[in-house]
Coordinates of C-alpha atoms in Angstrom, one line a residue:
M1144 CA 5.9 43.3 -6.2
I1145 CA 2.8 42.1 -4.3
G1146 CA 1.1 40.2 -7.1
S1147 CA 2.3 37.8 -9.8
T1148 CA 0.6 36.0 -12.6
G1149 CA 0.8 32.5 -14.0
L1150 CA -0.6 29.1 -13.4
H1151 CA 0.9 28.9 -9.9
G1152 CA -0.4 31.6 -7.6
G1153 CA -1.3 34.4 -10.0
P1154 CA -4.7 36.0 -10.5
W1155 CA -6.8 35.4 -13.5
P1156 CA -9.5 37.4 -15.1
E1157 CA -13.0 36.1 -15.7
L1158 CA -16.4 37.5 -16.6
M1159 CA -19.7 36.9 -14.8
P1160 CA -22.6 35.7 -17.0
D1161 CA -23.9 39.4 -17.0
G1162 CA -20.5 40.6 -18.3
R1163 CA -19.2 42.0 -15.0
P1164 CA -15.4 41.6 -14.7
V1165 CA -14.1 39.4 -12.0
L1166 CA -10.5 38.8 -10.8
V1167 CA -9.9 35.5 -9.2
V1168 CA -7.0 36.0 -6.8
P1169 CA -5.3 32.9 -5.1
A1170 CA -4.4 33.1 -1.5
C1171 CA -1.2 34.8 -0.6
P1172 CA 0.3 35.6 2.8
H1173 CA 1.0 39.2 1.7
R1174 CA -2.7 39.8 0.9
Q1175 CA -4.8 40.0 4.1
V1176 CA -8.5 39.2 3.7
L1177 CA -10.3 41.0 6.5
A1178 CA -14.1 41.1 7.1
A1179 CA -13.6 44.7 8.3
D1180 CA -12.4 45.6 4.8
G1181 CA -15.7 44.3 3.3
W1182 CA -15.0 40.7 2.3
T1183 CA -18.1 38.5 2.4
G1184 CA -18.9 34.9 1.7
L1185 CA -20.4 33.5 -1.5
D1186 CA -23.9 33.5 0.1
A1187 CA -23.7 37.4 0.0
L1188 CA -23.0 37.5 -3.8
G1189 CA -26.0 39.7 -4.5
R1190 CA -25.1 42.1 -1.7
S1191 CA -21.5 42.2 -2.8
A1192 CA -22.4 43.8 -6.2
D1193 CA -22.1 47.3 -4.7
P1194 CA -18.6 48.6 -4.6
H1195 CA -17.1 48.7 -1.2
P1196 CA -16.2 52.2 0.0
G1197 CA -12.5 52.9 0.2
W1198 CA -11.3 50.2 -2.1
S1199 CA -9.9 51.1 -5.5
A1200 CA -8.7 49.3 -8.6
V1201 CA -6.7 50.9 -11.5
L1202 CA -5.8 48.9 -14.6
D1203 CA -2.9 50.4 -16.5
D1204 CA -2.6 48.3 -19.7
H1205 CA -2.0 44.9 -18.1
R1206 CA -0.9 46.1 -14.6
L1207 CA -3.6 46.2 -11.9
T1208 CA -3.2 48.0 -8.6
L1209 CA -5.7 47.4 -5.9
H1210 CA -5.8 49.5 -2.7
R1211 CA -7.5 48.7 0.6
P1212 CA -9.6 51.3 2.4
D1213 CA -6.6 52.3 4.5
G1214 CA -4.7 53.1 1.4
T1215 CA -2.3 50.2 1.4
R1216 CA -1.8 48.1 -1.7
W1217 CA -3.5 44.8 -1.6
F1218 CA -2.3 43.8 -5.1
D1219 CA 0.0 45.3 -7.6
G1220 CA 1.0 43.3 -10.6
P1221 CA 0.3 42.1 -14.1
V1222 CA -3.1 40.5 -15.0
P1223 CA -3.5 38.5 -18.2
A1224 CA -6.6 40.4 -19.3
D1225 CA -7.7 40.5 -22.9
R1226 CA -9.2 43.5 -24.6
H1227 CA -12.8 42.4 -24.0
W1228 CA -12.2 42.0 -20.2
R1229 CA -10.6 45.5 -20.1
R1230 CA -13.6 46.9 -22.0
R1231 CA -16.0 45.3 -19.5
L1232 CA -14.0 46.8 -16.7
R1233 CA -14.2 50.2 -18.3
D1234 CA -18.0 49.9 -18.9
H1235 CA -18.9 48.5 -15.5
R1236 CA -16.5 50.6 -13.5
T1237 CA -16.4 47.9 -10.8
L1238 CA -14.4 44.7 -10.3
L1239 CA -15.5 41.7 -8.3
L1240 CA -12.6 40.1 -6.4
I1241 CA -12.8 36.4 -5.5
T1242 CA -10.3 34.8 -3.2
G1243 CA -10.0 32.0 -0.8
P1244 CA -7.9 29.0 0.2
F1245 CA -6.7 28.0 -3.3
T1246 CA -3.4 28.6 -5.1
T1247 CA -4.1 27.4 -8.6
P1248 CA -7.1 27.2 -10.9
F1249 CA -7.2 23.5 -10.1
D1250 CA -7.7 24.3 -6.4
F1251 CA -10.5 26.8 -7.1
R1252 CA -13.4 24.4 -7.6
P1253 CA -12.9 22.4 -4.3
A1254 CA -12.6 25.7 -2.4
A1255 CA -15.9 26.9 -4.0
Q1256 CA -17.7 23.6 -3.4
A1257 CA -16.6 23.8 0.3
G1258 CA -18.0 27.3 0.6
H1259 CA -14.7 28.9 1.3
L1260 CA -14.7 31.7 -1.3
L1261 CA -14.6 35.3 -0.2
L1262 CA -15.9 38.2 -2.4
L1263 CA -15.5 42.0 -2.6
T1264 CA -16.5 44.5 -5.2
T1265 CA -14.3 47.5 -5.7
P1266 CA -14.7 50.6 -7.8
A1267 CA -12.4 50.3 -10.8
H1268 CA -11.2 52.2 -13.8
L1269 CA -8.7 52.1 -16.6
H1270 CA -5.7 54.4 -16.2
G1271 CA -6.4 57.6 -18.1
D1272 CA -10.2 57.3 -17.5
L1273 CA -10.2 59.4 -14.4

């Protein structure tokens, strides 16, 4: 399994103020974050709203699978998403990924304040909504 959840090292779902679903994904050596794949800095948040071609996200109940443009899995594991978050994912059909040099929610704010977050928006759907 590439991904895992929990307080230490697992992704957590959030919602933007406009209701767009976000997945905050702590750094992991198995998940490469390459500019060539479409990752951008926080300063490009407005430009990162369009889904990056080639990426895909499929949520099957609480299991999320993310594929990079080359077809390899970037993440495959459970996400502690509630019904409201899953509905927002279905409605928006996109998922904003946020990652950077943090491993827990406690490390997130310092990474953000230092400008070290990376963003990518991917097309997304719920399994069965093809």
